Amino acid sequence: MRSGRDMGRNFKDASNFIRDAHSRGARFVTTPEMTNILEPDRPRLKAIARPEAEDPSVAGFAALAGELGIWLNIGSLALQGAEGLVNRSLLFAPGGTIAARYDKIHLFDVDLPDGQVLRESNAYKGGDVVSLLRLPWATLAMTICYDVRFPALYTELAGRGAEIITVPSAFTVPTGDAHWHVLLRARAIETGSFVLAAAQGGRHESGRETFGHSLVVSPWGEILAEAGSEPRILTVDIDVAQVAEARRRIPALQHKRAFTLKGPLT
């Protein structure tokens, strides 16, 4: 996607993509981080964001999942939480109910070489809970964007049974150029999981640029599908049996051992 500053328009754009994906046979659909808005003006964002129960896009996506009878992962939405804004991923069941929620744990606070200063923690409250959900075909775990740089989170999820992990994102262009493909392939390889990373891409209404290149990565680290920076749909048939096969070939999750760290040595 290429979300802008108008929540209604973003919802309409996302809904059109979701309907199109369903028409191509999709039973599970995932969208990027900040599906409902990409707004750099923090005071404006705080003023227009709504609690989950009052947000019209939440109600709209719930109705859409129910109408189409699909599992729908809205990669993330800017919502009002109990202690401020949250960057929240929602999974809607085919009946339209919310089956799972995930508030982004790791917040993107960086000074980039090109002069960009990004402080996600100035706007959002980080989460501290990750959950697994059994879908009809596989066990799903949800993460968001900057989480991908914390491999321990992913190996823990896989060790507890995750077979598909979503990583909806709005990567910057400099970090995307350098690290996007490597990080996502590494997380897939380390965990023997499918990694689905729907991403924002291109120059947004606000002037911000995001990297795009939505990816589907197999448990063996192969890129099964990739977009560019233009909005589009990727459809992929997933054979979940590949998860067990990858973990059989490289059973690293079974070889995890505790260790003691000494040092620094002089």
mmCIF file with all atom_site columns, N, CA and C in Angstrom, residues 130-194:
data_model
loop_
_atom_site.group_PDB
_atom_site.id
_atom_site.type_symbol
_atom_site.label_atom_id
_atom_site.label_alt_id
_atom_site.label_comp_id
_atom_site.label_asym_id
_atom_site.label_entity_id
_atom_site.label_seq_id
_atom_site.pdbx_PDB_ins_code
_atom_site.Cartn_x
_atom_site.Cartn_y
_atom_site.Cartn_z
_atom_site.occupancy
_atom_site.B_iso_or_equiv
_atom_site.pdbx_formal_charge
_atom_site.auth_seq_id
_atom_site.auth_comp_id
_atom_site.auth_asym_id
_atom_site.auth_atom_id
_atom_site.pdbx_PDB_model_num
ATOM 1   N N  . VAL A 1 130 ? 2.837  -11.216 23.116 1.00 0.00 ? 130 VAL A N  1
ATOM 2   C CA . VAL A 1 130 ? 2.729  -11.838 21.793 1.00 0.00 ? 130 VAL A CA 1
ATOM 3   C C  . VAL A 1 130 ? 1.926  -13.121 21.964 1.00 0.00 ? 130 VAL A C  1
ATOM 4   N N  . SER A 1 131 ? 1.067  -13.397 21.018 1.00 0.00 ? 131 SER A N  1
ATOM 5   C CA . SER A 1 131 ? 0.257  -14.609 21.135 1.00 0.00 ? 131 SER A CA 1
ATOM 6   C C  . SER A 1 131 ? 0.333  -15.426 19.862 1.00 0.00 ? 131 SER A C  1
ATOM 7   N N  . LEU A 1 132 ? 0.038  -16.705 19.987 1.00 0.00 ? 132 LEU A N  1
ATOM 8   C CA . LEU A 1 132 ? -0.043 -17.609 18.854 1.00 0.00 ? 132 LEU A CA 1
ATOM 9   C C  . LEU A 1 132 ? -1.495 -17.978 18.635 1.00 0.00 ? 132 LEU A C  1
ATOM 10  N N  . LEU A 1 133 ? -1.876 -18.159 17.378 1.00 0.00 ? 133 LEU A N  1
ATOM 11  C CA . LEU A 1 133 ? -3.253 -18.518 17.063 1.00 0.00 ? 133 LEU A CA 1
ATOM 12  C C  . LEU A 1 133 ? -3.242 -19.636 16.035 1.00 0.00 ? 133 LEU A C  1
ATOM 13  N N  . ARG A 1 134 ? -4.044 -20.670 16.316 1.00 0.00 ? 134 ARG A N  1
ATOM 14  C CA . ARG A 1 134 ? -4.140 -21.792 15.389 1.00 0.00 ? 134 ARG A CA 1
ATOM 15  C C  . ARG A 1 134 ? -5.191 -21.489 14.334 1.00 0.00 ? 134 ARG A C  1
ATOM 16  N N  . LEU A 1 135 ? -4.755 -21.332 13.081 1.00 0.00 ? 135 LEU A N  1
ATOM 17  C CA . LEU A 1 135 ? -5.650 -21.192 11.954 1.00 0.00 ? 135 LEU A CA 1
ATOM 18  C C  . LEU A 1 135 ? -5.996 -22.594 11.426 1.00 0.00 ? 135 LEU A C  1
ATOM 19  N N  . PRO A 1 136 ? -6.933 -22.707 10.501 1.00 0.00 ? 136 PRO A N  1
ATOM 20  C CA . PRO A 1 136 ? -7.264 -24.039 9.979  1.00 0.00 ? 136 PRO A CA 1
ATOM 21  C C  . PRO A 1 136 ? -6.085 -24.760 9.341  1.00 0.00 ? 136 PRO A C  1
ATOM 22  N N  . TRP A 1 137 ? -5.068 -24.005 8.870  1.00 0.00 ? 137 TRP A N  1
ATOM 23  C CA . TRP A 1 137 ? -3.975 -24.633 8.137  1.00 0.00 ? 137 TRP A CA 1
ATOM 24  C C  . TRP A 1 137 ? -2.636 -24.515 8.835  1.00 0.00 ? 137 TRP A C  1
ATOM 25  N N  . ALA A 1 138 ? -2.487 -23.634 9.809  1.00 0.00 ? 138 ALA A N  1
ATOM 26  C CA . ALA A 1 138 ? -1.166 -23.387 10.389 1.00 0.00 ? 138 ALA A CA 1
ATOM 27  C C  . ALA A 1 138 ? -1.301 -22.558 11.654 1.00 0.00 ? 138 ALA A C  1
ATOM 28  N N  . THR A 1 139 ? -0.226 -22.493 12.429 1.00 0.00 ? 139 THR A N  1
ATOM 29  C CA . THR A 1 139 ? -0.181 -21.642 13.619 1.00 0.00 ? 139 THR A CA 1
ATOM 30  C C  . THR A 1 139 ? 0.474  -20.321 13.252 1.00 0.00 ? 139 THR A C  1
ATOM 31  N N  . LEU A 1 140 ? -0.213 -19.231 13.579 1.00 0.00 ? 140 LEU A N  1
ATOM 32  C CA . LEU A 1 140 ? 0.195  -17.886 13.176 1.00 0.00 ? 140 LEU A CA 1
ATOM 33  C C  . LEU A 1 140 ? 0.707  -17.086 14.360 1.00 0.00 ? 140 LEU A C  1
ATOM 34  N N  . ALA A 1 141 ? 1.750  -16.280 14.117 1.00 0.00 ? 141 ALA A N  1
ATOM 35  C CA . ALA A 1 141 ? 2.215  -15.279 15.084 1.00 0.00 ? 141 ALA A CA 1
ATOM 36  C C  . ALA A 1 141 ? 2.332  -13.950 14.363 1.00 0.00 ? 141 ALA A C  1
ATOM 37  N N  . MET A 1 142 ? 1.998  -12.870 15.072 1.00 0.00 ? 142 MET A N  1
ATOM 38  C CA . MET A 1 142 ? 2.047  -11.534 14.478 1.00 0.00 ? 142 MET A CA 1
ATOM 39  C C  . MET A 1 142 ? 3.158  -10.710 15.115 1.00 0.00 ? 142 MET A C  1
ATOM 40  N N  . THR A 1 143 ? 3.960  -10.054 14.266 1.00 0.00 ? 143 THR A N  1
ATOM 41  C CA . THR A 1 143 ? 4.957  -9.081  14.721 1.00 0.00 ? 143 THR A CA 1
ATOM 42  C C  . THR A 1 143 ? 4.783  -7.853  13.835 1.00 0.00 ? 143 THR A C  1
ATOM 43  N N  . ILE A 1 144 ? 5.574  -6.804  14.070 1.00 0.00 ? 144 ILE A N  1
ATOM 44  C CA . ILE A 1 144 ? 5.467  -5.586  13.271 1.00 0.00 ? 144 ILE A CA 1
ATOM 45  C C  . ILE A 1 144 ? 6.859  -4.987  13.034 1.00 0.00 ? 144 ILE A C  1
ATOM 46  N N  . CYS A 1 145 ? 7.222  -4.792  11.797 1.00 0.00 ? 145 CYS A N  1
ATOM 47  C CA . CYS A 1 145 ? 8.328  -3.964  11.323 1.00 0.00 ? 145 CYS A CA 1
ATOM 48  C C  . CYS A 1 145 ? 9.621  -4.095  12.137 1.00 0.00 ? 145 CYS A C  1
ATOM 49  N N  . TYR A 1 146 ? 9.922  -3.124  13.006 1.00 0.00 ? 146 TYR A N  1
ATOM 50  C CA . TYR A 1 146 ? 11.198 -3.066  13.708 1.00 0.00 ? 146 TYR A CA 1
ATOM 51  C C  . TYR A 1 146 ? 11.444 -4.303  14.565 1.00 0.00 ? 146 TYR A C  1
ATOM 52  N N  . ASP A 1 147 ? 10.385 -5.024  14.917 1.00 0.00 ? 147 ASP A N  1
ATOM 53  C CA . ASP A 1 147 ? 10.552 -6.287  15.641 1.00 0.00 ? 147 ASP A CA 1
ATOM 54  C C  . ASP A 1 147 ? 11.504 -7.222  14.912 1.00 0.00 ? 147 ASP A C  1
ATOM 55  N N  . VAL A 1 148 ? 11.569 -7.116  13.576 1.00 0.00 ? 148 VAL A N  1
ATOM 56  C CA . VAL A 1 148 ? 12.342 -8.069  12.788 1.00 0.00 ? 148 VAL A CA 1
ATOM 57  C C  . VAL A 1 148 ? 13.829 -8.033  13.145 1.00 0.00 ? 148 VAL A C  1
ATOM 58  N N  . ARG A 1 149 ? 14.279 -6.976  13.805 1.00 0.00 ? 149 ARG A N  1
ATOM 59  C CA . ARG A 1 149 ? 15.689 -6.872  14.189 1.00 0.00 ? 149 ARG A CA 1
ATOM 60  C C  . ARG A 1 149 ? 15.996 -7.561  15.524 1.00 0.00 ? 149 ARG A C  1
ATOM 61  N N  . PHE A 1 150 ? 15.022 -8.245  16.073 1.00 0.00 ? 150 PHE A N  1
ATOM 62  C CA . PHE A 1 150 ? 15.195 -8.892  17.381 1.00 0.00 ? 150 PHE A CA 1
ATOM 63  C C  . PHE A 1 150 ? 14.932 -10.388 17.224 1.00 0.00 ? 150 PHE A C  1
ATOM 64  N N  . PRO A 1 151 ? 15.953 -11.131 16.790 1.00 0.00 ? 151 PRO A N  1
ATOM 65  C CA . PRO A 1 151 ? 15.755 -12.534 16.432 1.00 0.00 ? 151 PRO A CA 1
ATOM 66  C C  . PRO A 1 151 ? 15.267 -13.417 17.570 1.00 0.00 ? 151 PRO A C  1
ATOM 67  N N  . ALA A 1 152 ? 15.588 -13.073 18.818 1.00 0.00 ? 152 ALA A N  1
ATOM 68  C CA . ALA A 1 152 ? 15.143 -13.908 19.932 1.00 0.00 ? 152 ALA A CA 1
ATOM 69  C C  . ALA A 1 152 ? 13.622 -14.001 19.995 1.00 0.00 ? 152 ALA A C  1
ATOM 70  N N  . LEU A 1 153 ? 12.933 -12.921 19.620 1.00 0.00 ? 153 LEU A N  1
ATOM 71  C CA . LEU A 1 153 ? 11.473 -12.938 19.583 1.00 0.00 ? 153 LEU A CA 1
ATOM 72  C C  . LEU A 1 153 ? 10.983 -14.011 18.615 1.00 0.00 ? 153 LEU A C  1
ATOM 73  N N  . TYR A 1 154 ? 11.612 -14.109 17.455 1.00 0.00 ? 154 TYR A N  1
ATOM 74  C CA . TYR A 1 154 ? 11.165 -15.026 16.412 1.00 0.00 ? 154 TYR A CA 1
ATOM 75  C C  . TYR A 1 154 ? 11.485 -16.477 16.740 1.00 0.00 ? 154 TYR A C  1
ATOM 76  N N  . THR A 1 155 ? 12.666 -16.723 17.296 1.00 0.00 ? 155 THR A N  1
ATOM 77  C CA . THR A 1 155 ? 12.987 -18.101 17.665 1.00 0.00 ? 155 THR A CA 1
ATOM 78  C C  . THR A 1 155 ? 12.101 -18.577 18.810 1.00 0.00 ? 155 THR A C  1
ATOM 79  N N  . GLU A 1 156 ? 11.720 -17.668 19.693 1.00 0.00 ? 156 GLU A N  1
ATOM 80  C CA . GLU A 1 156 ? 10.800 -18.045 20.775 1.00 0.00 ? 156 GLU A CA 1
ATOM 81  C C  . GLU A 1 156 ? 9.426  -18.390 20.198 1.00 0.00 ? 156 GLU A C  1
ATOM 82  N N  . LEU A 1 157 ? 8.946  -17.588 19.266 1.00 0.00 ? 157 LEU A N  1
ATOM 83  C CA . LEU A 1 157 ? 7.650  -17.857 18.649 1.00 0.00 ? 157 LEU A CA 1
ATOM 84  C C  . LEU A 1 157 ? 7.665  -19.198 17.908 1.00 0.00 ? 157 LEU A C  1
ATOM 85  N N  . ALA A 1 158 ? 8.727  -19.435 17.141 1.00 0.00 ? 158 ALA A N  1
ATOM 86  C CA . ALA A 1 158 ? 8.817  -20.694 16.406 1.00 0.00 ? 158 ALA A CA 1
ATOM 87  C C  . ALA A 1 158 ? 8.940  -21.875 17.359 1.00 0.00 ? 158 ALA A C  1
ATOM 88  N N  . GLY A 1 159 ? 9.708  -21.696 18.426 1.00 0.00 ? 159 GLY A N  1
ATOM 89  C CA . GLY A 1 159 ? 9.860  -22.762 19.413 1.00 0.00 ? 159 GLY A CA 1
ATOM 90  C C  . GLY A 1 159 ? 8.554  -23.135 20.080 1.00 0.00 ? 159 GLY A C  1
ATOM 91  N N  . ARG A 1 160 ? 7.623  -22.203 20.110 1.00 0.00 ? 160 ARG A N  1
ATOM 92  C CA . ARG A 1 160 ? 6.307  -22.451 20.700 1.00 0.00 ? 160 ARG A CA 1
ATOM 93  C C  . ARG A 1 160 ? 5.268  -22.854 19.666 1.00 0.00 ? 160 ARG A C  1
ATOM 94  N N  . GLY A 1 161 ? 5.698  -23.016 18.410 1.00 0.00 ? 161 GLY A N  1
ATOM 95  C CA . GLY A 1 161 ? 4.794  -23.586 17.428 1.00 0.00 ? 161 GLY A CA 1
ATOM 96  C C  . GLY A 1 161 ? 4.431  -22.722 16.243 1.00 0.00 ? 161 GLY A C  1
ATOM 97  N N  . ALA A 1 162 ? 4.906  -21.472 16.183 1.00 0.00 ? 162 ALA A N  1
ATOM 98  C CA . ALA A 1 162 ? 4.557  -20.613 15.043 1.00 0.00 ? 162 ALA A CA 1
ATOM 99  C C  . ALA A 1 162 ? 5.097  -21.205 13.746 1.00 0.00 ? 162 ALA A C  1
ATOM 100 N N  . GLU A 1 163 ? 4.236  -21.245 12.724 1.00 0.00 ? 163 GLU A N  1
ATOM 101 C CA . GLU A 1 163 ? 4.627  -21.736 11.407 1.00 0.00 ? 163 GLU A CA 1
ATOM 102 C C  . GLU A 1 163 ? 4.580  -20.627 10.353 1.00 0.00 ? 163 GLU A C  1
ATOM 103 N N  . ILE A 1 164 ? 3.736  -19.629 10.578 1.00 0.00 ? 164 ILE A N  1
ATOM 104 C CA . ILE A 1 164 ? 3.650  -18.454 9.724  1.00 0.00 ? 164 ILE A CA 1
ATOM 105 C C  . ILE A 1 164 ? 3.790  -17.233 10.613 1.00 0.00 ? 164 ILE A C  1
ATOM 106 N N  . ILE A 1 165 ? 4.683  -16.314 10.251 1.00 0.00 ? 165 ILE A N  1
ATOM 107 C CA . ILE A 1 165 ? 4.897  -15.096 11.038 1.00 0.00 ? 165 ILE A CA 1
ATOM 108 C C  . ILE A 1 165 ? 4.721  -13.903 10.120 1.00 0.00 ? 165 ILE A C  1
ATOM 109 N N  . THR A 1 166 ? 3.847  -12.982 10.526 1.00 0.00 ? 166 THR A N  1
ATOM 110 C CA . THR A 1 166 ? 3.637  -11.770 9.727  1.00 0.00 ? 166 THR A CA 1
ATOM 111 C C  . THR A 1 166 ? 4.542  -10.656 10.239 1.00 0.00 ? 166 THR A C  1
ATOM 112 N N  . VAL A 1 167 ? 5.051  -9.861  9.296  1.00 0.00 ? 167 VAL A N  1
ATOM 113 C CA . VAL A 1 167 ? 5.920  -8.728  9.618  1.00 0.00 ? 167 VAL A CA 1
ATOM 114 C C  . VAL A 1 167 ? 5.471  -7.512  8.792  1.00 0.00 ? 167 VAL A C  1
ATOM 115 N N  . PRO A 1 168 ? 4.266  -7.001  9.019  1.00 0.00 ? 168 PRO A N  1
ATOM 116 C CA . PRO A 1 168 ? 3.826  -5.809  8.290  1.00 0.00 ? 168 PRO A CA 1
ATOM 117 C C  . PRO A 1 168 ? 4.761  -4.645  8.600  1.00 0.00 ? 168 PRO A C  1
ATOM 118 N N  . SER A 1 169 ? 5.081  -3.847  7.583  1.00 0.00 ? 169 SER A N  1
ATOM 119 C CA . SER A 1 169 ? 6.161  -2.882  7.755  1.00 0.00 ? 169 SER A CA 1
ATOM 120 C C  . SER A 1 169 ? 5.927  -1.575  7.015  1.00 0.00 ? 169 SER A C  1
ATOM 121 N N  . ALA A 1 170 ? 6.675  -0.560  7.453  1.00 0.00 ? 170 ALA A N  1
ATOM 122 C CA . ALA A 1 170 ? 6.808  0.716   6.748  1.00 0.00 ? 170 ALA A CA 1
ATOM 123 C C  . ALA A 1 170 ? 8.277  1.111   6.855  1.00 0.00 ? 170 ALA A C  1
ATOM 124 N N  . PHE A 1 171 ? 9.144  0.321   6.236  1.00 0.00 ? 171 PHE A N  1
ATOM 125 C CA . PHE A 1 171 ? 10.590 0.513   6.321  1.00 0.00 ? 171 PHE A CA 1
ATOM 126 C C  . PHE A 1 171 ? 11.005 1.798   5.614  1.00 0.00 ? 171 PHE A C  1
ATOM 127 N N  . THR A 1 172 ? 12.009 2.467   6.178  1.00 0.00 ? 172 THR A N  1
ATOM 128 C CA . THR A 1 172 ? 12.597 3.599   5.474  1.00 0.00 ? 172 THR A CA 1
ATOM 129 C C  . THR A 1 172 ? 13.381 3.084   4.269  1.00 0.00 ? 172 THR A C  1
ATOM 130 N N  . VAL A 1 173 ? 13.631 3.961   3.314  1.00 0.00 ? 173 VAL A N  1
ATOM 131 C CA . VAL A 1 173 ? 14.376 3.544   2.124  1.00 0.00 ? 173 VAL A CA 1
ATOM 132 C C  . VAL A 1 173 ? 15.835 3.186   2.454  1.00 0.00 ? 173 VAL A C  1
ATOM 133 N N  . PRO A 1 174 ? 16.561 4.006   3.251  1.00 0.00 ? 174 PRO A N  1
ATOM 134 C CA . PRO A 1 174 ? 17.956 3.633   3.537  1.00 0.00 ? 174 PRO A CA 1
ATOM 135 C C  . PRO A 1 174 ? 18.089 2.296   4.257  1.00 0.00 ? 174 PRO A C  1
ATOM 136 N N  . THR A 1 175 ? 17.256 2.053   5.268  1.00 0.00 ? 175 THR A N  1
ATOM 137 C CA . THR A 1 175 ? 17.365 0.782   5.992  1.00 0.00 ? 175 THR A CA 1
ATOM 138 C C  . THR A 1 175 ? 16.830 -0.370  5.156  1.00 0.00 ? 175 THR A C  1
ATOM 139 N N  . GLY A 1 176 ? 15.846 -0.086  4.321  1.00 0.00 ? 176 GLY A N  1
ATOM 140 C CA . GLY A 1 176 ? 15.328 -1.132  3.449  1.00 0.00 ? 176 GLY A CA 1
ATOM 141 C C  . GLY A 1 176 ? 16.347 -1.570  2.417  1.00 0.00 ? 176 GLY A C  1
ATOM 142 N N  . ASP A 1 177 ? 16.995 -0.598  1.794  1.00 0.00 ? 177 ASP A N  1
ATOM 143 C CA . ASP A 1 177 ? 18.044 -0.917  0.818  1.00 0.00 ? 177 ASP A CA 1
ATOM 144 C C  . ASP A 1 177 ? 19.124 -1.797  1.439  1.00 0.00 ? 177 ASP A C  1
ATOM 145 N N  . ALA A 1 178 ? 19.476 -1.489  2.666  1.00 0.00 ? 178 ALA A N  1
ATOM 146 C CA . ALA A 1 178 ? 20.586 -2.185  3.304  1.00 0.00 ? 178 ALA A CA 1
ATOM 147 C C  . ALA A 1 178 ? 20.203 -3.538  3.904  1.00 0.00 ? 178 ALA A C  1
ATOM 148 N N  . HIS A 1 179 ? 19.005 -3.627  4.504  1.00 0.00 ? 179 HIS A N  1
ATOM 149 C CA . HIS A 1 179 ? 18.751 -4.745  5.408  1.00 0.00 ? 179 HIS A CA 1
ATOM 150 C C  . HIS A 1 179 ? 17.466 -5.535  5.175  1.00 0.00 ? 179 HIS A C  1
ATOM 151 N N  . TRP A 1 180 ? 16.512 -5.009  4.423  1.00 0.00 ? 180 TRP A N  1
ATOM 152 C CA . TRP A 1 180 ? 15.169 -5.609  4.340  1.00 0.00 ? 180 TRP A CA 1
ATOM 153 C C  . TRP A 1 180 ? 15.202 -7.096  3.968  1.00 0.00 ? 180 TRP A C  1
ATOM 154 N N  . HIS A 1 181 ? 15.799 -7.410  2.837  1.00 0.00 ? 181 HIS A N  1
ATOM 155 C CA . HIS A 1 181 ? 15.788 -8.796  2.367  1.00 0.00 ? 181 HIS A CA 1
ATOM 156 C C  . HIS A 1 181 ? 16.578 -9.707  3.303  1.00 0.00 ? 181 HIS A C  1
ATOM 157 N N  . VAL A 1 182 ? 17.712 -9.231  3.768  1.00 0.00 ? 182 VAL A N  1
ATOM 158 C CA . VAL A 1 182 ? 18.560 -10.050 4.636  1.00 0.00 ? 182 VAL A CA 1
ATOM 159 C C  . VAL A 1 182 ? 17.849 -10.379 5.941  1.00 0.00 ? 182 VAL A C  1
ATOM 160 N N  . LEU A 1 183 ? 17.236 -9.386  6.561  1.00 0.00 ? 183 LEU A N  1
ATOM 161 C CA . LEU A 1 183 ? 16.565 -9.616  7.837  1.00 0.00 ? 183 LEU A CA 1
ATOM 162 C C  . LEU A 1 183 ? 15.413 -10.601 7.705  1.00 0.00 ? 183 LEU A C  1
ATOM 163 N N  . LEU A 1 184 ? 14.572 -10.410 6.694  1.00 0.00 ? 184 LEU A N  1
ATOM 164 C CA . LEU A 1 184 ? 13.406 -11.281 6.563  1.00 0.00 ? 184 LEU A CA 1
ATOM 165 C C  . LEU A 1 184 ? 13.808 -12.704 6.198  1.00 0.00 ? 184 LEU A C  1
ATOM 166 N N  . ARG A 1 185 ? 14.786 -12.851 5.335  1.00 0.00 ? 185 ARG A N  1
ATOM 167 C CA . ARG A 1 185 ? 15.245 -14.196 4.999  1.00 0.00 ? 185 ARG A CA 1
ATOM 168 C C  . ARG A 1 185 ? 15.906 -14.858 6.207  1.00 0.00 ? 185 ARG A C  1
ATOM 169 N N  . ALA A 1 186 ? 16.651 -14.076 6.974  1.00 0.00 ? 186 ALA A N  1
ATOM 170 C CA . ALA A 1 186 ? 17.292 -14.636 8.167  1.00 0.00 ? 186 ALA A CA 1
ATOM 171 C C  . ALA A 1 186 ? 16.262 -15.126 9.178  1.00 0.00 ? 186 ALA A C  1
ATOM 172 N N  . ARG A 1 187 ? 15.204 -14.330 9.407  1.00 0.00 ? 187 ARG A N  1
ATOM 173 C CA . ARG A 1 187 ? 14.180 -14.755 10.358 1.00 0.00 ? 187 ARG A CA 1
ATOM 174 C C  . ARG A 1 187 ? 13.476 -16.030 9.879  1.00 0.00 ? 187 ARG A C  1
ATOM 175 N N  . ALA A 1 188 ? 13.239 -16.127 8.581  1.00 0.00 ? 188 ALA A N  1
ATOM 176 C CA . ALA A 1 188 ? 12.614 -17.339 8.048  1.00 0.00 ? 188 ALA A CA 1
ATOM 177 C C  . ALA A 1 188 ? 13.535 -18.549 8.212  1.00 0.00 ? 188 ALA A C  1
ATOM 178 N N  . ILE A 1 189 ? 14.817 -18.374 7.899  1.00 0.00 ? 189 ILE A N  1
ATOM 179 C CA . ILE A 1 189 ? 15.771 -19.471 7.983  1.00 0.00 ? 189 ILE A CA 1
ATOM 180 C C  . ILE A 1 189 ? 15.973 -19.906 9.430  1.00 0.00 ? 189 ILE A C  1
ATOM 181 N N  . GLU A 1 190 ? 16.152 -18.958 10.329 1.00 0.00 ? 190 GLU A N  1
ATOM 182 C CA . GLU A 1 190 ? 16.395 -19.284 11.731 1.00 0.00 ? 190 GLU A CA 1
ATOM 183 C C  . GLU A 1 190 ? 15.229 -20.040 12.359 1.00 0.00 ? 190 GLU A C  1
ATOM 184 N N  . THR A 1 191 ? 14.034 -19.715 11.927 1.00 0.00 ? 191 THR A N  1
ATOM 185 C CA . THR A 1 191 ? 12.842 -20.289 12.563 1.00 0.00 ? 191 THR A CA 1
ATOM 186 C C  . THR A 1 191 ? 12.227 -21.424 11.761 1.00 0.00 ? 191 THR A C  1
ATOM 187 N N  . GLY A 1 192 ? 12.629 -21.596 10.506 1.00 0.00 ? 192 GLY A N  1
ATOM 188 C CA . GLY A 1 192 ? 11.978 -22.579 9.660  1.00 0.00 ? 192 GLY A CA 1
ATOM 189 C C  . GLY A 1 192 ? 10.514 -22.261 9.458  1.00 0.00 ? 192 GLY A C  1
ATOM 190 N N  . SER A 1 193 ? 10.195 -20.977 9.339  1.00 0.00 ? 193 SER A N  1
ATOM 191 C CA . SER A 1 193 ? 8.811  -20.516 9.224  1.00 0.00 ? 193 SER A CA 1
ATOM 192 C C  . SER A 1 193 ? 8.605  -19.767 7.917  1.00 0.00 ? 193 SER A C  1
ATOM 193 N N  . PHE A 1 194 ? 7.341  -19.694 7.487  1.00 0.00 ? 194 PHE A N  1
ATOM 194 C CA . PHE A 1 194 ? 6.987  -18.752 6.440  1.00 0.00 ? 194 PHE A CA 1
ATOM 195 C C  . PHE A 1 194 ? 6.935  -17.355 7.040  1.00 0.00 ? 194 PHE A C  1
#
